[in-house]
PDB file of C-alpha atoms and ligand atoms in Angstrom:
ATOM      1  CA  UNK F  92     -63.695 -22.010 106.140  1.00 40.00           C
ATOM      2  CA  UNK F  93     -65.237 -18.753 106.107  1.00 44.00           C
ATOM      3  CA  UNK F  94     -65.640 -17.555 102.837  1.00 63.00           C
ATOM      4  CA  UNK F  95     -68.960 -16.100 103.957  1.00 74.00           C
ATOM      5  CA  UNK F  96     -70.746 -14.991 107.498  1.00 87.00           C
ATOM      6  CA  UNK F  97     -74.054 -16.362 107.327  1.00 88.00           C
ATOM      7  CA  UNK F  98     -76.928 -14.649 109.831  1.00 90.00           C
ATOM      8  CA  UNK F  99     -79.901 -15.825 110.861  1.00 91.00           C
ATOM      9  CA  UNK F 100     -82.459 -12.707 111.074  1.00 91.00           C
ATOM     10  CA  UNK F 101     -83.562 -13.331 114.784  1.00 91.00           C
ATOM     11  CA  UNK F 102     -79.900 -12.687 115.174  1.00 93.00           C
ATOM     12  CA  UNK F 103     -79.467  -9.635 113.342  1.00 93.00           C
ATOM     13  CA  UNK F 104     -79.077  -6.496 115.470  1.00 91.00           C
ATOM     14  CA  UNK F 105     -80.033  -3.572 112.497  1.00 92.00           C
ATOM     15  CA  UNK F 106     -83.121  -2.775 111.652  1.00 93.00           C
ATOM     16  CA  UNK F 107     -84.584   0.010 109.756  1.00 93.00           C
ATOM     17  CA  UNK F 108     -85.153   1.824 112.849  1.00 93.00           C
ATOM     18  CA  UNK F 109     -81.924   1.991 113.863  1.00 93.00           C
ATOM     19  CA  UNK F 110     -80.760   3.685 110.791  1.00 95.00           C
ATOM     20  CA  UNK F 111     -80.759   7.641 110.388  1.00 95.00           C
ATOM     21  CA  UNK F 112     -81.570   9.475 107.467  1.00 93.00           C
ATOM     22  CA  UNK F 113     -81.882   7.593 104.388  1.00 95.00           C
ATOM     23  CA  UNK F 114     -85.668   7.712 104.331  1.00 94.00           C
ATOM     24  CA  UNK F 115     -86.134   7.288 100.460  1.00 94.00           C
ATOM     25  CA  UNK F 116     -84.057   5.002 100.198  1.00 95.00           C
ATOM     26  CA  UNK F 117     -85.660   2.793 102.880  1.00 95.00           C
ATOM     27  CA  UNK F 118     -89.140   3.109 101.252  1.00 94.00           C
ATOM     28  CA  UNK F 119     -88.160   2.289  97.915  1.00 93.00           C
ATOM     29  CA  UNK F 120     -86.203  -0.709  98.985  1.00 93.00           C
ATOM     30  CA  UNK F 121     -88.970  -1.528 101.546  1.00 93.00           C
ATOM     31  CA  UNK F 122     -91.417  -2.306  98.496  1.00 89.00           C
ATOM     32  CA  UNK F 123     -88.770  -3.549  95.963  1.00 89.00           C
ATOM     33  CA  UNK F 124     -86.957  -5.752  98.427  1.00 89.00           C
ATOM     34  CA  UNK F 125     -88.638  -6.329 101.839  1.00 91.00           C
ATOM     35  CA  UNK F 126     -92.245  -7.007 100.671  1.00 88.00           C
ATOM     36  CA  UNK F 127     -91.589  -9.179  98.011  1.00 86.00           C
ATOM     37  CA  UNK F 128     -89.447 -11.589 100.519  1.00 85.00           C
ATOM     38  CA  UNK F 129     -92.415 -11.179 102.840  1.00 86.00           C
ATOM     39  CA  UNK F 130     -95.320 -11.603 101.039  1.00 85.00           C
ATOM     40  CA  UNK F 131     -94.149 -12.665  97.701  1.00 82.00           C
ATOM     41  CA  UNK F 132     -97.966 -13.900  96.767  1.00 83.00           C
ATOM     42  CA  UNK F 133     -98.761 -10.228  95.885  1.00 83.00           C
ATOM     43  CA  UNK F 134     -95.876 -10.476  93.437  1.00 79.00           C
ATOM     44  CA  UNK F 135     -97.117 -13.537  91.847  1.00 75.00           C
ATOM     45  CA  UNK F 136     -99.631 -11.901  89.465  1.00 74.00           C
ATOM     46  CA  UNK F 137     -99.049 -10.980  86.486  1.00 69.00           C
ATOM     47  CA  UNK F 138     -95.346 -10.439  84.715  1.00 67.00           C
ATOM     48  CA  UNK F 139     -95.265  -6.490  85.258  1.00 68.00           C
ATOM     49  CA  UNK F 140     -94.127  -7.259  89.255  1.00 68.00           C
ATOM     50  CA  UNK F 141     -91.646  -9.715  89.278  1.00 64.00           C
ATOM     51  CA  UNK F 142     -89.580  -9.882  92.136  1.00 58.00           C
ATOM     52  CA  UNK F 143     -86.653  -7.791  92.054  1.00 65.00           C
ATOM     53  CA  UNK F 144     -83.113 -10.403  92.291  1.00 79.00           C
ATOM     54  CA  UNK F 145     -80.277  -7.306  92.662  1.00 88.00           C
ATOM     55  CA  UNK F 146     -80.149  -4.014  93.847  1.00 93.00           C
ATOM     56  CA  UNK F 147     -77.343  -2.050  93.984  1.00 95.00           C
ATOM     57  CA  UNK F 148     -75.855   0.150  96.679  1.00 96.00           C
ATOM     58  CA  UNK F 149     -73.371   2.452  95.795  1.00 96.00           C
ATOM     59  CA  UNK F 150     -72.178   5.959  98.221  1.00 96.00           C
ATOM     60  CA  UNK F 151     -69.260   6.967 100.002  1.00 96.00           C
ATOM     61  CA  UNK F 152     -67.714   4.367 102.475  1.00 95.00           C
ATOM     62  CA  UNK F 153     -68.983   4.779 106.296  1.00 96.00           C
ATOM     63  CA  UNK F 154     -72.724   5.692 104.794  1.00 97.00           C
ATOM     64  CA  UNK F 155     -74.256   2.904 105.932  1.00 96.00           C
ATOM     65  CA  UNK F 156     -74.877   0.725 103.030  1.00 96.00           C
ATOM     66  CA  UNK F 157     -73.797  -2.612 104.657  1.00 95.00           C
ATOM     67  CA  UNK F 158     -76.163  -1.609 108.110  1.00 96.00           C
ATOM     68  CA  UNK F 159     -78.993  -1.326 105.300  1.00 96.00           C
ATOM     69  CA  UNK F 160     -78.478  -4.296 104.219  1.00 96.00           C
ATOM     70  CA  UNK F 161     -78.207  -6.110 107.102  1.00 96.00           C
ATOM     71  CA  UNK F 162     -81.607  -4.343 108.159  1.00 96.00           C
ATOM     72  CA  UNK F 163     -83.270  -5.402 104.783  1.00 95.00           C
ATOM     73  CA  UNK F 164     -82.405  -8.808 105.794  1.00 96.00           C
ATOM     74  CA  UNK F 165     -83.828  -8.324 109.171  1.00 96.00           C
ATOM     75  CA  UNK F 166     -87.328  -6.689 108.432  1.00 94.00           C
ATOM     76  CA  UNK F 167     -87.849  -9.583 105.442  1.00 93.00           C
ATOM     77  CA  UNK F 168     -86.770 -12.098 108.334  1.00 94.00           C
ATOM     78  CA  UNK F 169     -84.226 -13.158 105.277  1.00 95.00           C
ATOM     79  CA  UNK F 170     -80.708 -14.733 106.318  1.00 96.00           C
ATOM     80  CA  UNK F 171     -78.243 -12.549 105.683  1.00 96.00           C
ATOM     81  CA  UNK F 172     -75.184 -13.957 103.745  1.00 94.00           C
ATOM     82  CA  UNK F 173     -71.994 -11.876 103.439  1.00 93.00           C
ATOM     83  CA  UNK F 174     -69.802 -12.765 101.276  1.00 88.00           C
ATOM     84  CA  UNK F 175     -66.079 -11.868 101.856  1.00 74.00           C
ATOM     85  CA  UNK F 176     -64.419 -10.550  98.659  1.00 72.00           C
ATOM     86  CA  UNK F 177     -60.827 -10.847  99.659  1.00 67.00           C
ATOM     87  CA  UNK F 178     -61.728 -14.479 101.098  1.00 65.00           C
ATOM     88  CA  UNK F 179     -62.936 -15.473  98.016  1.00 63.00           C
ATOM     89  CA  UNK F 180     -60.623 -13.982  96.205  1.00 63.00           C
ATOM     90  CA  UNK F 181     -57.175 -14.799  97.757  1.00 60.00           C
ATOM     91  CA  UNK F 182     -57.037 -17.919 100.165  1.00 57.00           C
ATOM     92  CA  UNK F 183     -59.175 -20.380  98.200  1.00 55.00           C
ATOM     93  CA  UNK F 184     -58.592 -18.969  94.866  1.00 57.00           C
ATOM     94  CA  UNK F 185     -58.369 -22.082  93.509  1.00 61.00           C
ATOM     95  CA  UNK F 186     -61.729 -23.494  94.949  1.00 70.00           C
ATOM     96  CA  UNK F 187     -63.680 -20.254  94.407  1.00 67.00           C
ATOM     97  CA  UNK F 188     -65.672 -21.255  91.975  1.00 71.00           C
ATOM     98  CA  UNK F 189     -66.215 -24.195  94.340  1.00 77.00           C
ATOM     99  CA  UNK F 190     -67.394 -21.769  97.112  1.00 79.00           C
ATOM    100  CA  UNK F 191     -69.521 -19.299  94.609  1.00 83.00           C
ATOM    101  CA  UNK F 192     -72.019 -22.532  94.489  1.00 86.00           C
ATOM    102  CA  UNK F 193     -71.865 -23.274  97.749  1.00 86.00           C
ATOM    103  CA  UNK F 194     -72.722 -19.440  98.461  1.00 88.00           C
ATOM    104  CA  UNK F 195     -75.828 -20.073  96.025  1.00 90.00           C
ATOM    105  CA  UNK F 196     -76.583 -23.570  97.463  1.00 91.00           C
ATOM    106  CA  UNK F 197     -76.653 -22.128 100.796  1.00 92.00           C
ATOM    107  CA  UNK F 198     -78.986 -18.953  99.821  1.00 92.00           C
ATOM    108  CA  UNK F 199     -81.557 -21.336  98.339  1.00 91.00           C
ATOM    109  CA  UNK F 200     -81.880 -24.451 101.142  1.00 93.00           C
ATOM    110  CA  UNK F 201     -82.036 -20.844 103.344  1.00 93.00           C
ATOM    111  CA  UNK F 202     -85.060 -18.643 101.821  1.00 89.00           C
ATOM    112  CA  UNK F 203     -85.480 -15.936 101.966  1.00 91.00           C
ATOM    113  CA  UNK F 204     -81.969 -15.135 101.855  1.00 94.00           C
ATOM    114  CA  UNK F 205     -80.181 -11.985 100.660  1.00 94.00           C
ATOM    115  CA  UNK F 206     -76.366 -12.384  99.640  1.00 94.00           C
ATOM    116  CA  UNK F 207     -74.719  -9.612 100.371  1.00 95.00           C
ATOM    117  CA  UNK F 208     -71.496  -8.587  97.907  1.00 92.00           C
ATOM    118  CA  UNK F 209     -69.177  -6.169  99.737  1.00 90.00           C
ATOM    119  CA  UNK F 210     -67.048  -4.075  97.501  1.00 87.00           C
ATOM    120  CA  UNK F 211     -68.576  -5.853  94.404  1.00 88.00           C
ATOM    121  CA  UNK F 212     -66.783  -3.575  92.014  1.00 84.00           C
ATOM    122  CA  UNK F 213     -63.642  -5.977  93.000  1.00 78.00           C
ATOM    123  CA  UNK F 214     -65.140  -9.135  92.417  1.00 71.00           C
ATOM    124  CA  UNK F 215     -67.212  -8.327  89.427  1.00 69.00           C
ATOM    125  CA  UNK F 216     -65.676  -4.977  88.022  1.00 65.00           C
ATOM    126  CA  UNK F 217     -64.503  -4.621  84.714  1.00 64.00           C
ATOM    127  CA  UNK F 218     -62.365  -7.067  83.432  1.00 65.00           C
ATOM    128  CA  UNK F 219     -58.784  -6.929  83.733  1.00 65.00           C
ATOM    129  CA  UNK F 220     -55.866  -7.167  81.596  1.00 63.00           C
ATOM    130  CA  UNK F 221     -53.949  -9.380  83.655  1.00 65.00           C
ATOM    131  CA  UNK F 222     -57.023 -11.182  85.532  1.00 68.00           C
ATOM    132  CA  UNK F 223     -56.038 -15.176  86.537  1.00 71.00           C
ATOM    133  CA  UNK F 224     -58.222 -17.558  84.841  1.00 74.00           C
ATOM    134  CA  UNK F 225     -59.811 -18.855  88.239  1.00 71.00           C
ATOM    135  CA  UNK F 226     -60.947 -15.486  88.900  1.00 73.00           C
ATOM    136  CA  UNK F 227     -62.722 -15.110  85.623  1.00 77.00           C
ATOM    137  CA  UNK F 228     -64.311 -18.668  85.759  1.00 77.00           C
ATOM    138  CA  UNK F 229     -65.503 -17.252  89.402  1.00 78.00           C
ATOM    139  CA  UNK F 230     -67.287 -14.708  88.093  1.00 80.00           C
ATOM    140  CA  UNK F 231     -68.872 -16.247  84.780  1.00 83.00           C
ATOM    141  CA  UNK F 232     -70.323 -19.015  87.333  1.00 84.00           C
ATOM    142  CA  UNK F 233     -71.245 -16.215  89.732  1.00 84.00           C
ATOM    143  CA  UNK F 234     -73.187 -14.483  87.048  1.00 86.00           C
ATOM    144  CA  UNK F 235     -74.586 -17.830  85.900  1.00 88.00           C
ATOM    145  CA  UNK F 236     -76.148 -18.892  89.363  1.00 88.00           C
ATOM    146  CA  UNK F 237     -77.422 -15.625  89.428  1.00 85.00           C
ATOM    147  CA  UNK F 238     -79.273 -15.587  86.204  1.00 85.00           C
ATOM    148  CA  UNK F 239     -80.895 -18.868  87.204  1.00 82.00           C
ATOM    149  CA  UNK F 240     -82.497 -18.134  90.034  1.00 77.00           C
ATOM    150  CA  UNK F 241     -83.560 -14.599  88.470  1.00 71.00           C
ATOM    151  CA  UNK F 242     -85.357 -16.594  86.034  1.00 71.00           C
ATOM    152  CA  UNK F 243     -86.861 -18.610  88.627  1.00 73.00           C
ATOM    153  CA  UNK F 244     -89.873 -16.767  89.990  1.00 71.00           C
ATOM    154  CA  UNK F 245     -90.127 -18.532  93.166  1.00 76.00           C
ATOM    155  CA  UNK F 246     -87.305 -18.016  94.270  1.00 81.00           C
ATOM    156  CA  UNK F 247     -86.533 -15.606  97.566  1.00 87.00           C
ATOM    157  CA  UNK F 248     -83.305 -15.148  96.913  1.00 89.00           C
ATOM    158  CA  UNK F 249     -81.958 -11.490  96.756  1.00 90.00           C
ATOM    159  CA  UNK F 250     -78.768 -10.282  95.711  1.00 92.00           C
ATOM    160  CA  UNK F 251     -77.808  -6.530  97.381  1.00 95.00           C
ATOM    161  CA  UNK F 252     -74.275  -5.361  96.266  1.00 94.00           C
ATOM    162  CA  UNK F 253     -72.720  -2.405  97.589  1.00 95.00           C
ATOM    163  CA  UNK F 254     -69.526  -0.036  96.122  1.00 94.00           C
ATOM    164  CA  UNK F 255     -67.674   3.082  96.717  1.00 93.00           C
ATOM    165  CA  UNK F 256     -67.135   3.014  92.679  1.00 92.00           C
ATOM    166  CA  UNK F 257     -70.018   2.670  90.721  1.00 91.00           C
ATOM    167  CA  UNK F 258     -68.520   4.009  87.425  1.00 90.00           C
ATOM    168  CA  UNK F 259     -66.058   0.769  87.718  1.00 86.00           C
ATOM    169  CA  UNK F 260     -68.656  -1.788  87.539  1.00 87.00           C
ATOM    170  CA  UNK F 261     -68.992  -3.322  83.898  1.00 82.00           C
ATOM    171  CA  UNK F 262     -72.235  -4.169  81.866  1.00 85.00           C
ATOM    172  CA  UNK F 263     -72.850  -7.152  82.696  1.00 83.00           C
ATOM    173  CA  UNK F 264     -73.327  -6.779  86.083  1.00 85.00           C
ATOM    174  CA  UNK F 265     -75.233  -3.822  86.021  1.00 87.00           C
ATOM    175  CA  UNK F 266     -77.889  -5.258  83.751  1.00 86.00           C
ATOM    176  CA  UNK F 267     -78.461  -7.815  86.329  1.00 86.00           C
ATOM    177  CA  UNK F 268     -78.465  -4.836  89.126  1.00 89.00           C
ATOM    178  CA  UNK F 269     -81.400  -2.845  87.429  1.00 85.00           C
ATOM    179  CA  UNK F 270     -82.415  -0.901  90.823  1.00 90.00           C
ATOM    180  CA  UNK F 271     -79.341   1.270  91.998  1.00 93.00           C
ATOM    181  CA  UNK F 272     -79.815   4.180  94.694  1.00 95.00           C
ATOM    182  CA  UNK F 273     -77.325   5.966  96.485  1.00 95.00           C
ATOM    183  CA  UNK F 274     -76.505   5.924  99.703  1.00 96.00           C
ATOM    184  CA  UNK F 275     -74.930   9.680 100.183  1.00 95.00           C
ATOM    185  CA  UNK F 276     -73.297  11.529 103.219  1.00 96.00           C
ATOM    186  CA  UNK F 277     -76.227  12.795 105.624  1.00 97.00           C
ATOM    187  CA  UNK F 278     -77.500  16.270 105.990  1.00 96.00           C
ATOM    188  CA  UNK F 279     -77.049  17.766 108.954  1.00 96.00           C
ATOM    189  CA  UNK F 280     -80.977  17.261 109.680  1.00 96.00           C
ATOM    190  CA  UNK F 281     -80.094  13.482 108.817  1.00 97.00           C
ATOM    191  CA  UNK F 282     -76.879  13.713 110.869  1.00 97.00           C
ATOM    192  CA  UNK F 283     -79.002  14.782 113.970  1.00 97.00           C
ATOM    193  CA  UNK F 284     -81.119  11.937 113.233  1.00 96.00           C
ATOM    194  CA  UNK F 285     -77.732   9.423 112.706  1.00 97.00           C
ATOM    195  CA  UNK F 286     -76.902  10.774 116.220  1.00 97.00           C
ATOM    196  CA  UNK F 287     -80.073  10.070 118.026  1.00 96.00           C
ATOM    197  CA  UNK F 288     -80.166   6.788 116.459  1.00 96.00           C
ATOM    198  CA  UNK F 289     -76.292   5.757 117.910  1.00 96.00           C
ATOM    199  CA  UNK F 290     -77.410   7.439 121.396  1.00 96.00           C
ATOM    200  CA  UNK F 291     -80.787   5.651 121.715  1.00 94.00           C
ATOM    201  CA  UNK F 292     -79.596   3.234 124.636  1.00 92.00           C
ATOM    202  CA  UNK F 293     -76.888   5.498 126.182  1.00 93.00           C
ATOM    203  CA  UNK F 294     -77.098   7.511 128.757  1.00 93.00           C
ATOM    204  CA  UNK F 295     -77.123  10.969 127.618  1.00 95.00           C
ATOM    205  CA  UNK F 296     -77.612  14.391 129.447  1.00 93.00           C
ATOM    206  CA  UNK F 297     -81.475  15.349 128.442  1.00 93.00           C
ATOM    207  CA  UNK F 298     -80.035  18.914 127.535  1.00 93.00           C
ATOM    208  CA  UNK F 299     -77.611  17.208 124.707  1.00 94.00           C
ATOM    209  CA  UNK F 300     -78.488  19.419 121.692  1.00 95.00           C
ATOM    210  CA  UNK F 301     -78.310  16.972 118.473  1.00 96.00           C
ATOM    211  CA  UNK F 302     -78.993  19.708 116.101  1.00 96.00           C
ATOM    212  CA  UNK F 303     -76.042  22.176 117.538  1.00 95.00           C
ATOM    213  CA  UNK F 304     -74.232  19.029 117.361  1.00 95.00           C
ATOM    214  CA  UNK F 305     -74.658  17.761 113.537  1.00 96.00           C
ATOM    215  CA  UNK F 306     -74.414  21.728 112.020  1.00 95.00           C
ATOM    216  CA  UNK F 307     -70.958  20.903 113.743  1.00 93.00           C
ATOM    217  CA  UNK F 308     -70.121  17.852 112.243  1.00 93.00           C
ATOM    218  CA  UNK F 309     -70.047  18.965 108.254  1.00 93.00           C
ATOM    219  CA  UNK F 310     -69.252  16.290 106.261  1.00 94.00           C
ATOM    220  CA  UNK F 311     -69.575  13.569 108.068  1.00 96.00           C
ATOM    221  CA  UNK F 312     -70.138  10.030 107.470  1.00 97.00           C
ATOM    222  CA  UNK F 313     -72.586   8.056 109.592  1.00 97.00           C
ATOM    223  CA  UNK F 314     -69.302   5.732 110.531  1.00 97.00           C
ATOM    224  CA  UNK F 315     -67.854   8.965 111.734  1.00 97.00           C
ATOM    225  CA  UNK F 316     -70.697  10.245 113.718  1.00 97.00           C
ATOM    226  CA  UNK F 317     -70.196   7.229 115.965  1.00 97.00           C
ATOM    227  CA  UNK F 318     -66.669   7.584 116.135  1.00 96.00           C
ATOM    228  CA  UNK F 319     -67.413  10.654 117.590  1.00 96.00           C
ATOM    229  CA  UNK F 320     -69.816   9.038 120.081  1.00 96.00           C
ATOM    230  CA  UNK F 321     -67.220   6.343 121.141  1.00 96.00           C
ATOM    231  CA  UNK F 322     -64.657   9.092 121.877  1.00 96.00           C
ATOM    232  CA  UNK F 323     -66.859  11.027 123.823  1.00 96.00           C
ATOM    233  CA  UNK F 324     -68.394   7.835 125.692  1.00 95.00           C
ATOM    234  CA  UNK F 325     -64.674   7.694 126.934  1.00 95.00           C
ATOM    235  CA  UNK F 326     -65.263  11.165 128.820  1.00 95.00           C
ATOM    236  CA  UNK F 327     -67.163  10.454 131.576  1.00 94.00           C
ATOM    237  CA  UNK F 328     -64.762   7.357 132.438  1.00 93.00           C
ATOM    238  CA  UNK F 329     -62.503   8.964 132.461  1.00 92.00           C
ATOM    239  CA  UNK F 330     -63.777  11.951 134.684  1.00 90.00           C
ATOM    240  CA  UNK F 331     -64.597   8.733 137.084  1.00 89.00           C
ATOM    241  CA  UNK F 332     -61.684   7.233 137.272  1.00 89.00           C
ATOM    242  CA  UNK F 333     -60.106  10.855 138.226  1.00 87.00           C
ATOM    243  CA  UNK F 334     -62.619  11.398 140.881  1.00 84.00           C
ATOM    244  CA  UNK F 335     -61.516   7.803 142.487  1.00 83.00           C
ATOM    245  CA  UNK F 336     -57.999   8.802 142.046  1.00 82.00           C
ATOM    246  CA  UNK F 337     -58.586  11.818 144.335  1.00 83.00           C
ATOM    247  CA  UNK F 338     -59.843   9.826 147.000  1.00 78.00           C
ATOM    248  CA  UNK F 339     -63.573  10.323 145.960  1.00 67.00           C
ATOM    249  CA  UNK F 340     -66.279   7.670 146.732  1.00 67.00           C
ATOM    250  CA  UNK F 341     -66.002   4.511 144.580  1.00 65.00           C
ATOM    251  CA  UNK F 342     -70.044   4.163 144.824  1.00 67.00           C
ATOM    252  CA  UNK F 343     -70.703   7.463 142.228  1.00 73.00           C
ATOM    253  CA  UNK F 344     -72.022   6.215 138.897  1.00 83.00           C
ATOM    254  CA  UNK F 345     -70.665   7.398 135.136  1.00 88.00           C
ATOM    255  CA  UNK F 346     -72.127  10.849 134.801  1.00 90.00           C
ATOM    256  CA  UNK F 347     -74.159  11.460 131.572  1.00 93.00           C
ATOM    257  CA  UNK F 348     -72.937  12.182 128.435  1.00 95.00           C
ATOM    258  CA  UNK F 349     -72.665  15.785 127.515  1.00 95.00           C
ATOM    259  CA  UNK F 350     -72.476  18.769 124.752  1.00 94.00           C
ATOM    260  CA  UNK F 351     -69.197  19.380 125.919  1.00 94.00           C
ATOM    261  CA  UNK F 352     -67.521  16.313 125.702  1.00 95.00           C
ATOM    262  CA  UNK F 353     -68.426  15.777 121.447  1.00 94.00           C
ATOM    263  CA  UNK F 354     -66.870  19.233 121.253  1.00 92.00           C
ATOM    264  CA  UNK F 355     -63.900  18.138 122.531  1.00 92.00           C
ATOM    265  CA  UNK F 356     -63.653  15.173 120.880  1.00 93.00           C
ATOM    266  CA  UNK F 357     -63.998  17.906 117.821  1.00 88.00           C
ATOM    267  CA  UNK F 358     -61.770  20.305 119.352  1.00 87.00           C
ATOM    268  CA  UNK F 359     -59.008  17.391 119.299  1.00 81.00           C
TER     269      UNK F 359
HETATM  270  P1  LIG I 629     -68.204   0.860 103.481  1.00 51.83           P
HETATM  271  O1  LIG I 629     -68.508   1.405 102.132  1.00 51.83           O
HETATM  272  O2  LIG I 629     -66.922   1.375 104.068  1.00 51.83           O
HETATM  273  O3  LIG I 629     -68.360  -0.638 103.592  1.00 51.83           O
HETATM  274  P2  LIG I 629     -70.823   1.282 104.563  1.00 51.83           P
HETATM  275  O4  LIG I 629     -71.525   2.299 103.743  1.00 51.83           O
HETATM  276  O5  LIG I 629     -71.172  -0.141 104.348  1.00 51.83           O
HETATM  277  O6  LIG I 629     -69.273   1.503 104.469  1.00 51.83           O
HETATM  278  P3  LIG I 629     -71.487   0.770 107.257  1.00 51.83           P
HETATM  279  O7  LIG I 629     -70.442  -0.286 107.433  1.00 51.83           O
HETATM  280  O8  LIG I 629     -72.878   0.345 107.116  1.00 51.83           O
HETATM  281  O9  LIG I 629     -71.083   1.686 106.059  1.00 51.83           O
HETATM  282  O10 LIG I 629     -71.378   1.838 108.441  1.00 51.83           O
HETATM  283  C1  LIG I 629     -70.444   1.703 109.485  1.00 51.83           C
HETATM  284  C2  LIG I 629     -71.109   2.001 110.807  1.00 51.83           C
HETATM  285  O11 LIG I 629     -71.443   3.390 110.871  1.00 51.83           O
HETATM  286  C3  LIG I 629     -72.432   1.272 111.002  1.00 51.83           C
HETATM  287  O12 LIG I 629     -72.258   0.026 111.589  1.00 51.83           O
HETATM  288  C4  LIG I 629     -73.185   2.219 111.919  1.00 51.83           C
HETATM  289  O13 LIG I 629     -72.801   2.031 113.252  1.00 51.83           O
HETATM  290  C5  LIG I 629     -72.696   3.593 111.495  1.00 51.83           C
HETATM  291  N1  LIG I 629     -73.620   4.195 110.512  1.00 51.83           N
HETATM  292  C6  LIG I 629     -73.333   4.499 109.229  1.00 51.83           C
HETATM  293  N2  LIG I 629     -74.388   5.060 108.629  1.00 51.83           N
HETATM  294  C7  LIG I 629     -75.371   5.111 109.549  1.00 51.83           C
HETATM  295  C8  LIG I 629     -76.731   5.566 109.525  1.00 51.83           C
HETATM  296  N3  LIG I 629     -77.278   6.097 108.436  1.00 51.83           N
HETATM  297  N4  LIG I 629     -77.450   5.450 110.665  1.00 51.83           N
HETATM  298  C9  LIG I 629     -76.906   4.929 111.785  1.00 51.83           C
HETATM  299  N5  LIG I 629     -75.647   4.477 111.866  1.00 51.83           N
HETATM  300  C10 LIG I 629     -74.884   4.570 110.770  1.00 51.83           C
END
């Protein structure tokens, strides 16, 4: 039954280094999210700090908002709970109230947990005309288990929801999302940083020039940016197999990737 993928952090592969760009974003949600999962004692004092139980996402798709996420859950050694819309939503649509509470249940016998709502302008967008009654019982209990462990102070529980359409999400769930930021498209100088970031462990020709390479890419997504890599990865393969074709000596390694081959992948 997977209505959810549930992580544990030591198995969690993002981290807030290997995200580019986005450097406000991960210092604000550093203090707001991270640090009071980690050390929630310093939150304890006082009513002015309480922790923080949603944040909102919201940006165009391919920005990176779930790989934030994921890395939030990974620096606050959290378990990272993704809950699948669609799953939710279509094949147990009659149990999914059923499976809301077990999402809950799950986050609190894990703490720290964050529950991560894909697309949550589907689930708990405005209301519609023709909704099914099992979807609207869904979300009231949702909303409910949410409110209680927002009132409960020790709880590490986080929710982090993510859209592509802000403007669709109702009232009601964006009192309970106080925090929003956006996750944009990257600049280029956050682009050249997105690329380094999806080269780190690849082997790349020293002279690759990142900053030629994202005032080339305009407008593009982080998602996009290592599309790009994956099609020029493909390259020097190919070049390989080519050189054993001709007869050349098996032994030779993959070359290094180089300038030339993004631009053709950009050329294309
Ligand atoms: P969607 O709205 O479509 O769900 P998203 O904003 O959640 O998209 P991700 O799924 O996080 O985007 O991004 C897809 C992939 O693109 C990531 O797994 C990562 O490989 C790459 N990527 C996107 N943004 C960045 C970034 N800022 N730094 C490094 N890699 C990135």
């Amino acid at each position: 039954i997977i209505a959810c993928d549930v992580v544990n952090p030591d198995h969690i592969d993002a981290t807030f280094e290997s995200i580019g760009g986005l450097d406000g974003v991960k210092q604000s949600l550093h203090e707001l999210v991270i640090l009071p999962l980690q050390r929630p004692d310093l939150f304890a004092h006082g009513k002015l700090l309480g922790p923080q139980k949603g944040v909102l996402l919201y940006g165009p798709p391919g920005t990176g908002k779930t790989l934030l996420a994921k890395a939030i859950a990974k620096e606050s050694g959290a378990s990272f709970i993704n809950v699948k819309i669609s799953t939710l939503m279509s094949k147990w649509f009659g149990d999914a109230q059923k499976l809301v509470t077990a999402v809950f249940t799950l986050a609190y016998k894990l703490q720290p947990a964050i529950i991560f709502v894909d697309e949550v302008d589907s689930f708990l967008g405005q209301r519609r005309a023709t909704e099914h009654e099992a979807v609207t019982n869904m979300k009231t209990e949702f909303m409910a288990l949410w409110d209680g462990f927002t009132t409960d102070q020790d709880a590490r529980v986080m929710v982090l929801a993510a859209t592509n359409r802000p403007w669709e999400l109702d009232e009601a769930i964006l009192r309970r999302l106080p925090r929003a930021f956006e996750v944009g498209m990257p600049n280029e100088k956050e682009r050249a940083h997105i690329l380094r970031v999806i080269l780190k462990d690849e082997n790349v020709d020293p002279d690759l020039d990142y900053d030629k390479l994202a005032a080339l890419c305009d407008n593009y997504s982080g998602s996009d940016l290592k599309e790009i890599c994956r099609q020029a990865a493909l390259f020097p393969i190919r070049d390989l197999l080519e050189q054993e074709k001709n007869g050349g000596d098996n032994s030779q390694n993959l070359r290094p990737l180089q300038q030339s081959d993004f631009e053709k992948v950009m050329e294309s």
